[in-house]
Amino acid sequence: MPLLMLDLDNTLVDRDAAFRDAVTAFLTEYRLPDTDLTWVMALDASGYTARHDVAAAMTDRFRGMVPTTAIHALLDHGAADRVVLADLSRAALDKAHAAGWTCVIVTNGHTAQQEAKIRHTGLDQLAQGWAISEAVGHKKPEPEIFHAAADAVGVPLAGAWVIGDSPHADIAGANALGLRSVWVSNRQPWAQDSYQPTHVAEDVATAIDYVITAAR
């Protein structure tokens, strides 16, 4: 069975939208200025800023106004409780499975948080397995996490496709292993010169449909 490796945050689910909603609720609860939303989102950098650095910066900014425990609760659970799997993405995964593909999620992040997102959205019923960097001990683009994902579902890595939104973590990781890839652009321009994805798609549903068609 062919192997389809899928990123989670801002690929299968809109992690930034979920985090934005959580931060908005957080600011409202503690009567903080709406303008702090832009600051927190920039600090977070789509989850690429280390969580302890985000926590430290927020603790310093909101000192005396917000309990430290509330900041950690936001960063640990806020986005996980709010992520949504779009109907088109769900249908595309069903289509891939019906076509004989084994789908495995490959994601950087903390195990508890990422598994909460997977289960909350029902992705645990749609994907055949997953590999999370904290559990594996390696993070994308390191080859070990892709090998771990393939091992998790018992399918050879050779011939796999990788779908993801990160040029560095997903596409460069795929290229290093000689795998084909689809970059989910989220309507952003490709800005790397040293490597290219096999294909570019605006969203994950379109990316999955492309892989299924291209592999026929």
PDB file of C-alpha atoms in Angstrom:
ATOM      1  CA  MET A   1       0.000   0.000   0.000  1.00  0.00           C
ATOM      2  CA  PRO A   2       1.351   3.460  -0.856  1.00  0.00           C
ATOM      3  CA  LEU A   3       2.241   5.756   2.041  1.00  0.00           C
ATOM      4  CA  LEU A   4       0.960   9.308   2.481  1.00  0.00           C
ATOM      5  CA  MET A   5       2.664  11.333   5.222  1.00  0.00           C
ATOM      6  CA  LEU A   6       0.763  14.400   6.420  1.00  0.00           C
ATOM      7  CA  ASP A   7       1.716  17.303   8.641  1.00  0.00           C
ATOM      8  CA  LEU A   8      -0.818  18.291  11.329  1.00  0.00           C
ATOM      9  CA  ASP A   9      -0.612  21.989  12.254  1.00  0.00           C
ATOM     10  CA  ASN A  10      -1.656  24.412   9.517  1.00  0.00           C
ATOM     11  CA  THR A  11      -1.908  21.490   7.105  1.00  0.00           C
ATOM     12  CA  LEU A  12      -4.588  19.054   8.266  1.00  0.00           C
ATOM     13  CA  VAL A  13      -5.950  21.557  10.792  1.00  0.00           C
ATOM     14  CA  ASP A  14      -5.803  25.351  10.995  1.00  0.00           C
ATOM     15  CA  ARG A  15      -3.761  25.556  14.153  1.00  0.00           C
ATOM     16  CA  ASP A  16      -3.229  29.324  13.891  1.00  0.00           C
ATOM     17  CA  ALA A  17      -6.978  30.021  13.743  1.00  0.00           C
ATOM     18  CA  ALA A  18      -7.549  27.826  16.784  1.00  0.00           C
ATOM     19  CA  PHE A  19      -4.750  29.507  18.717  1.00  0.00           C
ATOM     20  CA  ARG A  20      -6.027  32.952  17.724  1.00  0.00           C
ATOM     21  CA  ASP A  21      -9.474  32.069  19.099  1.00  0.00           C
ATOM     22  CA  ALA A  22      -7.925  30.812  22.331  1.00  0.00           C
ATOM     23  CA  VAL A  23      -5.807  33.946  22.763  1.00  0.00           C
ATOM     24  CA  THR A  24      -8.812  36.176  22.058  1.00  0.00           C
ATOM     25  CA  ALA A  25     -10.787  34.417  24.796  1.00  0.00           C
ATOM     26  CA  PHE A  26      -7.777  34.662  27.130  1.00  0.00           C
ATOM     27  CA  LEU A  27      -7.437  38.426  26.589  1.00  0.00           C
ATOM     28  CA  THR A  28     -11.159  38.923  27.145  1.00  0.00           C
ATOM     29  CA  GLU A  29     -11.162  36.891  30.347  1.00  0.00           C
ATOM     30  CA  TYR A  30      -8.353  38.940  31.868  1.00  0.00           C
ATOM     31  CA  ARG A  31      -9.529  42.272  30.422  1.00  0.00           C
ATOM     32  CA  LEU A  32      -6.362  42.816  28.432  1.00  0.00           C
ATOM     33  CA  PRO A  33      -6.143  45.073  25.356  1.00  0.00           C
ATOM     34  CA  ASP A  34      -7.318  43.609  22.039  1.00  0.00           C
ATOM     35  CA  THR A  35      -4.078  44.887  20.498  1.00  0.00           C
ATOM     36  CA  ASP A  36      -2.154  42.267  22.472  1.00  0.00           C
ATOM     37  CA  LEU A  37      -3.570  39.641  20.097  1.00  0.00           C
ATOM     38  CA  THR A  38      -1.217  40.789  17.336  1.00  0.00           C
ATOM     39  CA  TRP A  39       1.716  40.698  19.747  1.00  0.00           C
ATOM     40  CA  VAL A  40       0.983  37.166  20.979  1.00  0.00           C
ATOM     41  CA  MET A  41       0.450  35.800  17.455  1.00  0.00           C
ATOM     42  CA  ALA A  42       3.737  37.320  16.264  1.00  0.00           C
ATOM     43  CA  LEU A  43       5.546  35.965  19.327  1.00  0.00           C
ATOM     44  CA  ASP A  44       4.093  32.493  18.769  1.00  0.00           C
ATOM     45  CA  ALA A  45       5.160  32.465  15.090  1.00  0.00           C
ATOM     46  CA  SER A  46       2.713  29.695  14.132  1.00  0.00           C
ATOM     47  CA  GLY A  47       4.009  27.522  16.943  1.00  0.00           C
ATOM     48  CA  TYR A  48       7.649  27.654  15.861  1.00  0.00           C
ATOM     49  CA  THR A  49       8.775  29.714  18.870  1.00  0.00           C
ATOM     50  CA  ALA A  50       9.708  27.391  21.727  1.00  0.00           C
ATOM     51  CA  ARG A  51       6.813  27.166  24.154  1.00  0.00           C
ATOM     52  CA  HIS A  52       8.961  28.085  27.184  1.00  0.00           C
ATOM     53  CA  ASP A  53      10.094  31.242  25.381  1.00  0.00           C
ATOM     54  CA  VAL A  54       6.482  32.213  24.629  1.00  0.00           C
ATOM     55  CA  ALA A  55       5.520  31.538  28.246  1.00  0.00           C
ATOM     56  CA  ALA A  56       8.427  33.619  29.556  1.00  0.00           C
ATOM     57  CA  ALA A  57       7.611  36.579  27.307  1.00  0.00           C
ATOM     58  CA  MET A  58       3.903  36.474  28.155  1.00  0.00           C
ATOM     59  CA  THR A  59       4.640  36.157  31.880  1.00  0.00           C
ATOM     60  CA  ASP A  60       6.848  39.230  31.692  1.00  0.00           C
ATOM     61  CA  ARG A  61       4.322  41.275  29.688  1.00  0.00           C
ATOM     62  CA  PHE A  62       1.289  40.361  31.795  1.00  0.00           C
ATOM     63  CA  ARG A  63       2.986  40.259  35.188  1.00  0.00           C
ATOM     64  CA  GLY A  64       0.546  41.121  37.956  1.00  0.00           C
ATOM     65  CA  MET A  65      -2.435  40.864  35.596  1.00  0.00           C
ATOM     66  CA  VAL A  66      -2.565  37.153  34.706  1.00  0.00           C
ATOM     67  CA  PRO A  67      -1.629  34.078  36.782  1.00  0.00           C
ATOM     68  CA  THR A  68       1.300  32.152  35.371  1.00  0.00           C
ATOM     69  CA  THR A  69      -0.831  29.014  35.504  1.00  0.00           C
ATOM     70  CA  ALA A  70      -3.339  30.607  33.108  1.00  0.00           C
ATOM     71  CA  ILE A  71      -0.597  31.374  30.603  1.00  0.00           C
ATOM     72  CA  HIS A  72       0.641  27.792  30.706  1.00  0.00           C
ATOM     73  CA  ALA A  73      -2.916  26.472  30.389  1.00  0.00           C
ATOM     74  CA  LEU A  74      -3.408  28.591  27.260  1.00  0.00           C
ATOM     75  CA  LEU A  75      -0.193  27.334  25.683  1.00  0.00           C
ATOM     76  CA  ASP A  76      -0.736  23.707  26.711  1.00  0.00           C
ATOM     77  CA  HIS A  77      -4.404  23.276  25.853  1.00  0.00           C
ATOM     78  CA  GLY A  78      -5.904  26.338  24.176  1.00  0.00           C
ATOM     79  CA  ALA A  79      -5.426  25.445  20.520  1.00  0.00           C
ATOM     80  CA  ALA A  80      -5.924  21.719  21.060  1.00  0.00           C
ATOM     81  CA  ASP A  81      -9.477  22.260  22.286  1.00  0.00           C
ATOM     82  CA  ARG A  82     -10.414  24.482  19.340  1.00  0.00           C
ATOM     83  CA  VAL A  83      -8.940  22.870  16.211  1.00  0.00           C
ATOM     84  CA  VAL A  84     -11.402  21.770  13.545  1.00  0.00           C
ATOM     85  CA  LEU A  85     -11.026  19.322  10.673  1.00  0.00           C
ATOM     86  CA  ALA A  86     -12.654  20.811   7.586  1.00  0.00           C
ATOM     87  CA  ASP A  87     -15.233  18.687   5.780  1.00  0.00           C
ATOM     88  CA  LEU A  88     -13.222  18.815   2.540  1.00  0.00           C
ATOM     89  CA  SER A  89     -10.125  17.565   4.348  1.00  0.00           C
ATOM     90  CA  ARG A  90     -12.089  14.741   5.964  1.00  0.00           C
ATOM     91  CA  ALA A  91     -13.520  13.742   2.575  1.00  0.00           C
ATOM     92  CA  ALA A  92     -10.060  13.802   0.975  1.00  0.00           C
ATOM     93  CA  LEU A  93      -8.666  11.493   3.666  1.00  0.00           C
ATOM     94  CA  ASP A  94     -11.596   9.120   3.177  1.00  0.00           C
ATOM     95  CA  LYS A  95     -10.911   9.158  -0.563  1.00  0.00           C
ATOM     96  CA  ALA A  96      -7.226   8.391  -0.022  1.00  0.00           C
ATOM     97  CA  HIS A  97      -8.045   5.475   2.258  1.00  0.00           C
ATOM     98  CA  ALA A  98     -10.600   4.116  -0.227  1.00  0.00           C
ATOM     99  CA  ALA A  99      -7.939   4.322  -2.937  1.00  0.00           C
ATOM    100  CA  GLY A 100      -5.623   2.097  -0.886  1.00  0.00           C
ATOM    101  CA  TRP A 101      -3.350   4.710   0.694  1.00  0.00           C
ATOM    102  CA  THR A 102      -1.992   4.402   4.212  1.00  0.00           C
ATOM    103  CA  CYS A 103      -2.165   7.830   5.856  1.00  0.00           C
ATOM    104  CA  VAL A 104       0.164   8.706   8.721  1.00  0.00           C
ATOM    105  CA  ILE A 105       0.476  12.027  10.543  1.00  0.00           C
ATOM    106  CA  VAL A 106       4.017  13.331  11.076  1.00  0.00           C
ATOM    107  CA  THR A 107       4.136  16.311  13.419  1.00  0.00           C
ATOM    108  CA  ASN A 108       6.501  18.259  15.608  1.00  0.00           C
ATOM    109  CA  GLY A 109       5.276  19.145  19.076  1.00  0.00           C
ATOM    110  CA  HIS A 110       4.427  17.787  22.486  1.00  0.00           C
ATOM    111  CA  THR A 111       2.809  14.377  22.558  1.00  0.00           C
ATOM    112  CA  ALA A 112      -0.135  15.188  24.833  1.00  0.00           C
ATOM    113  CA  GLN A 113      -1.042  18.348  22.949  1.00  0.00           C
ATOM    114  CA  GLN A 114      -0.736  16.870  19.465  1.00  0.00           C
ATOM    115  CA  GLU A 115      -2.614  13.688  20.367  1.00  0.00           C
ATOM    116  CA  ALA A 116      -5.379  15.837  21.868  1.00  0.00           C
ATOM    117  CA  LYS A 117      -5.745  17.604  18.513  1.00  0.00           C
ATOM    118  CA  ILE A 118      -5.743  14.304  16.628  1.00  0.00           C
ATOM    119  CA  ARG A 119      -8.436  12.793  18.841  1.00  0.00           C
ATOM    120  CA  HIS A 120     -10.508  15.978  19.166  1.00  0.00           C
ATOM    121  CA  THR A 121     -10.848  16.249  15.376  1.00  0.00           C
ATOM    122  CA  GLY A 122     -11.427  12.552  14.764  1.00  0.00           C
ATOM    123  CA  LEU A 123      -8.159  12.194  12.876  1.00  0.00           C
ATOM    124  CA  ASP A 124      -7.403   9.146  15.001  1.00  0.00           C
ATOM    125  CA  GLN A 125     -10.185   7.419  13.040  1.00  0.00           C
ATOM    126  CA  LEU A 126      -9.033   8.706   9.643  1.00  0.00           C
ATOM    127  CA  ALA A 127      -5.268   8.236   9.802  1.00  0.00           C
ATOM    128  CA  GLN A 128      -3.708   4.816  10.294  1.00  0.00           C
ATOM    129  CA  GLY A 129      -1.124   6.164  12.723  1.00  0.00           C
ATOM    130  CA  TRP A 130       1.063   9.096  13.716  1.00  0.00           C
ATOM    131  CA  ALA A 131       4.551  10.066  14.816  1.00  0.00           C
ATOM    132  CA  ILE A 132       5.081  13.024  17.176  1.00  0.00           C
ATOM    133  CA  SER A 133       8.517  14.534  17.660  1.00  0.00           C
ATOM    134  CA  GLU A 134       8.506  14.508  21.465  1.00  0.00           C
ATOM    135  CA  ALA A 135       7.695  10.775  21.520  1.00  0.00           C
ATOM    136  CA  VAL A 136      10.111   9.911  18.715  1.00  0.00           C
ATOM    137  CA  GLY A 137      12.982  12.001  20.047  1.00  0.00           C
ATOM    138  CA  HIS A 138      13.566  13.615  16.658  1.00  0.00           C
ATOM    139  CA  LYS A 139      11.764  16.454  14.904  1.00  0.00           C
ATOM    140  CA  LYS A 140      11.181  17.280  11.268  1.00  0.00           C
ATOM    141  CA  PRO A 141      13.156  17.672   9.037  1.00  0.00           C
ATOM    142  CA  GLU A 142      15.306  14.979  10.686  1.00  0.00           C
ATOM    143  CA  PRO A 143      14.953  11.695   8.774  1.00  0.00           C
ATOM    144  CA  GLU A 144      14.377   9.645  11.912  1.00  0.00           C
ATOM    145  CA  ILE A 145      10.845  10.954  12.453  1.00  0.00           C
ATOM    146  CA  PHE A 146       9.804  10.044   8.908  1.00  0.00           C
ATOM    147  CA  HIS A 147      11.239   6.549   9.367  1.00  0.00           C
ATOM    148  CA  ALA A 148       9.402   6.290  12.695  1.00  0.00           C
ATOM    149  CA  ALA A 149       6.133   7.267  11.012  1.00  0.00           C
ATOM    150  CA  ALA A 150       6.564   4.592   8.349  1.00  0.00           C
ATOM    151  CA  ASP A 151       7.393   2.015  11.024  1.00  0.00           C
ATOM    152  CA  ALA A 152       4.291   3.035  13.009  1.00  0.00           C
ATOM    153  CA  VAL A 153       2.023   1.878  10.179  1.00  0.00           C
ATOM    154  CA  GLY A 154       4.250  -0.926   8.893  1.00  0.00           C
ATOM    155  CA  VAL A 155       4.673   0.509   5.389  1.00  0.00           C
ATOM    156  CA  PRO A 156       8.023   1.043   3.604  1.00  0.00           C
ATOM    157  CA  LEU A 157       9.170   4.663   3.355  1.00  0.00           C
ATOM    158  CA  ALA A 158      10.300   4.263  -0.245  1.00  0.00           C
ATOM    159  CA  GLY A 159       7.811   5.805  -2.649  1.00  0.00           C
ATOM    160  CA  ALA A 160       5.984   7.811   0.025  1.00  0.00           C
ATOM    161  CA  TRP A 161       4.596  11.295  -0.489  1.00  0.00           C
ATOM    162  CA  VAL A 162       4.887  14.078   2.090  1.00  0.00           C
ATOM    163  CA  ILE A 163       2.292  16.851   2.431  1.00  0.00           C
ATOM    164  CA  GLY A 164       2.933  19.867   4.664  1.00  0.00           C
ATOM    165  CA  ASP A 165       2.984  23.623   5.022  1.00  0.00           C
ATOM    166  CA  SER A 166       6.556  24.096   6.253  1.00  0.00           C
ATOM    167  CA  PRO A 167       9.250  24.450   3.567  1.00  0.00           C
ATOM    168  CA  HIS A 168      11.956  23.593   6.099  1.00  0.00           C
ATOM    169  CA  ALA A 169      10.332  20.857   8.170  1.00  0.00           C
ATOM    170  CA  ASP A 170       8.192  19.111   5.552  1.00  0.00           C
ATOM    171  CA  ILE A 171       9.540  19.788   2.074  1.00  0.00           C
ATOM    172  CA  ALA A 172      13.246  19.871   2.896  1.00  0.00           C
ATOM    173  CA  GLY A 173      12.743  16.747   5.003  1.00  0.00           C
ATOM    174  CA  ALA A 174      11.097  14.968   2.080  1.00  0.00           C
ATOM    175  CA  ASN A 175      13.773  16.096  -0.361  1.00  0.00           C
ATOM    176  CA  ALA A 176      16.560  14.816   1.874  1.00  0.00           C
ATOM    177  CA  LEU A 177      14.948  11.365   1.798  1.00  0.00           C
ATOM    178  CA  GLY A 178      14.269  11.432  -1.942  1.00  0.00           C
ATOM    179  CA  LEU A 179      10.508  11.533  -1.398  1.00  0.00           C
ATOM    180  CA  ARG A 180       7.943  13.406  -3.458  1.00  0.00           C
ATOM    181  CA  SER A 181       6.142  16.249  -1.741  1.00  0.00           C
ATOM    182  CA  VAL A 182       3.272  18.714  -1.940  1.00  0.00           C
ATOM    183  CA  TRP A 183       3.679  22.064  -0.262  1.00  0.00           C
ATOM    184  CA  VAL A 184       0.449  23.442   1.229  1.00  0.00           C
ATOM    185  CA  SER A 185       0.983  27.127   0.525  1.00  0.00           C
ATOM    186  CA  ASN A 186      -1.932  28.593   2.464  1.00  0.00           C
ATOM    187  CA  ARG A 187      -1.735  31.251  -0.273  1.00  0.00           C
ATOM    188  CA  GLN A 188       1.867  32.178   0.519  1.00  0.00           C
ATOM    189  CA  PRO A 189       4.636  32.394  -2.120  1.00  0.00           C
ATOM    190  CA  TRP A 190       7.420  29.813  -2.235  1.00  0.00           C
ATOM    191  CA  ALA A 191      10.636  31.543  -1.156  1.00  0.00           C
ATOM    192  CA  GLN A 192      13.301  28.801  -1.172  1.00  0.00           C
ATOM    193  CA  ASP A 193      15.892  28.575  -3.954  1.00  0.00           C
ATOM    194  CA  SER A 194      17.877  25.512  -2.902  1.00  0.00           C
ATOM    195  CA  TYR A 195      14.999  23.001  -3.105  1.00  0.00           C
ATOM    196  CA  GLN A 196      11.470  22.744  -4.474  1.00  0.00           C
ATOM    197  CA  PRO A 197       8.365  20.686  -3.710  1.00  0.00           C
ATOM    198  CA  THR A 198       7.083  18.284  -6.335  1.00  0.00           C
ATOM    199  CA  HIS A 199       3.831  20.232  -6.408  1.00  0.00           C
ATOM    200  CA  VAL A 200       2.177  23.226  -4.712  1.00  0.00           C
ATOM    201  CA  ALA A 201      -1.436  23.252  -3.479  1.00  0.00           C
ATOM    202  CA  GLU A 202      -3.438  25.912  -1.651  1.00  0.00           C
ATOM    203  CA  ASP A 203      -4.897  23.501   0.900  1.00  0.00           C
ATOM    204  CA  VAL A 204      -4.540  19.951   2.147  1.00  0.00           C
ATOM    205  CA  ALA A 205      -7.660  18.586   0.417  1.00  0.00           C
ATOM    206  CA  THR A 206      -6.346  19.735  -2.966  1.00  0.00           C
ATOM    207  CA  ALA A 207      -2.919  18.330  -2.090  1.00  0.00           C
ATOM    208  CA  ILE A 208      -4.334  14.894  -1.233  1.00  0.00           C
ATOM    209  CA  ASP A 209      -6.400  14.820  -4.413  1.00  0.00           C
ATOM    210  CA  TYR A 210      -3.284  15.671  -6.437  1.00  0.00           C
ATOM    211  CA  VAL A 211      -1.250  12.839  -4.890  1.00  0.00           C
ATOM    212  CA  ILE A 212      -3.974  10.294  -5.499  1.00  0.00           C
ATOM    213  CA  THR A 213      -4.317  11.370  -9.126  1.00  0.00           C
ATOM    214  CA  ALA A 214      -0.587  11.680  -9.811  1.00  0.00           C
ATOM    215  CA  ALA A 215       0.106   8.198  -8.470  1.00  0.00           C
ATOM    216  CA  ARG A 216      -2.342   6.450 -10.795  1.00  0.00           C
TER     217      ARG A 216
END
